[in-house]
C-alpha positions as a printed Julia matrix, in Angstrom:
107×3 Matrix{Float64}:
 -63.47  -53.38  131.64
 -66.1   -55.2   133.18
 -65.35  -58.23  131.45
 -68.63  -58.85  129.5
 -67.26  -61.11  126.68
 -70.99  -61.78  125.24
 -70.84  -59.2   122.29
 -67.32  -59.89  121.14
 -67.58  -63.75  121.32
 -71.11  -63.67  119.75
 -69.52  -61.55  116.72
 -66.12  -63.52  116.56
 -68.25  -66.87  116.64
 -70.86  -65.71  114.39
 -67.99  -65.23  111.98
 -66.26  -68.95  112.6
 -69.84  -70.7   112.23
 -69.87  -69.6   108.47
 -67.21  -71.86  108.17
 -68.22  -74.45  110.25
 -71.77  -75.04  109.73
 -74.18  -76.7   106.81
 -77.84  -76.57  106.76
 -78.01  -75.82  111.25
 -75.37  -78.7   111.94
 -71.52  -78.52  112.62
 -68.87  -80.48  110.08
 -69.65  -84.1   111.69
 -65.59  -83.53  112.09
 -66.26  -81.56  115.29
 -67.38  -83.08  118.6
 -65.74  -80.28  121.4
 -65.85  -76.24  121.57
 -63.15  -75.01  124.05
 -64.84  -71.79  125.11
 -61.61  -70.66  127.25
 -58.47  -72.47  127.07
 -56.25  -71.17  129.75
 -56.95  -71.6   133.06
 -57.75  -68.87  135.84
 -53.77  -68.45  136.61
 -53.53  -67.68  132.81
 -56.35  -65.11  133.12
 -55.34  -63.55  136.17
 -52.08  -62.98  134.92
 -53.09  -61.67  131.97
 -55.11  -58.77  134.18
 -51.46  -58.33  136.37
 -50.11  -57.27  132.41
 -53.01  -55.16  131.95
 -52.44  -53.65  135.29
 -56.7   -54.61  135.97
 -57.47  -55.72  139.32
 -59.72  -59.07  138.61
 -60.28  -62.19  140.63
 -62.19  -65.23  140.56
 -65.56  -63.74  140.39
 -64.7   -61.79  136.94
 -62.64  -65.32  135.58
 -66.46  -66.43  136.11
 -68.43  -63.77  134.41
 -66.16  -63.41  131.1
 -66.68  -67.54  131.02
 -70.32  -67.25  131.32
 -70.86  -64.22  129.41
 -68.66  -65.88  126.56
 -71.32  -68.96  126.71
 -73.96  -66.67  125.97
 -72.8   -64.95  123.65
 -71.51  -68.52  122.09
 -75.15  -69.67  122.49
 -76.66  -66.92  121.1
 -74.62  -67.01  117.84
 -75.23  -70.17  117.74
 -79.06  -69.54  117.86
 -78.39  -66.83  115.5
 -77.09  -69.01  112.83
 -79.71  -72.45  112.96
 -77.29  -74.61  115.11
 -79.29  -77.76  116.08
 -78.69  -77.8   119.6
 -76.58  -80.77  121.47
 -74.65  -82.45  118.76
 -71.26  -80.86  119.76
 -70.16  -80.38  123.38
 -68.72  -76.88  124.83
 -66.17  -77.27  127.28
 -64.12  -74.08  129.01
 -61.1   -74.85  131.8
 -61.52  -73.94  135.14
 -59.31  -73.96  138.31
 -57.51  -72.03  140.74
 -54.2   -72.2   140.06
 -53.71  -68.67  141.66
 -51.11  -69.41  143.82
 -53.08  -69.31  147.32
 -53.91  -71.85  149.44
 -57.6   -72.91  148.8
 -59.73  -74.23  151.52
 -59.41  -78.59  151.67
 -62.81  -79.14  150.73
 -62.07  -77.18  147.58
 -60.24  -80.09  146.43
 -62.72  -82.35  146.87
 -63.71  -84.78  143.76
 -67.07  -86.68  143.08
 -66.48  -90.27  143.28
């Protein structure tokens, strides 16, 4: 696994924008896509059950790779861009201690 999402999300969300989608716009219902709900302590455990030894740098490609392949469907199918927002969760979580400035929030 090297945790490529971009050709299953691209099918999967080719399949949902049938659905979803009129004439290159989304249902005017629908303001937020969560790409990835759980957060990296939810991924990495998930690879622990799998028995797949993954860390922050693969939480990060199979996020990225699912945006492109998001994208892409979307490009696919006539979506207008920038009339709903994509949004994905991200944090540690992990159970190690991070350095401080890894904490650190924009004002």
């Amino acid at each position: 696994n090297d945790f490529d999402c971009y050709e299953a999300i691209r099918e999967a969300f080719g399949k949902l924008l049938s659905g979803i989608v009129r004439e290159g716009s989304y249902h005017p219902a629908l303001q937020l896509l969560l790409l990835a709900g759980g957060t990296q302590a939810t991924f990495l455990a998930r690879c622990a059950e799998l028995n797949v030894t993954c860390g922050q740098s693969e939480v990060l490609r199979a996020r990225l790779s699912a945006l492109d392949g998001l994208l892409d469907a979307e490009r696919e199918f006539g979506v207008e861009p920038g009339v709903v927002r994509i949004a994905a969760a991200f944090g540690s979580g992990a159970g190690r201690e991070e350095e401080p400035c890894y904490y650190l929030r924009a004002p």
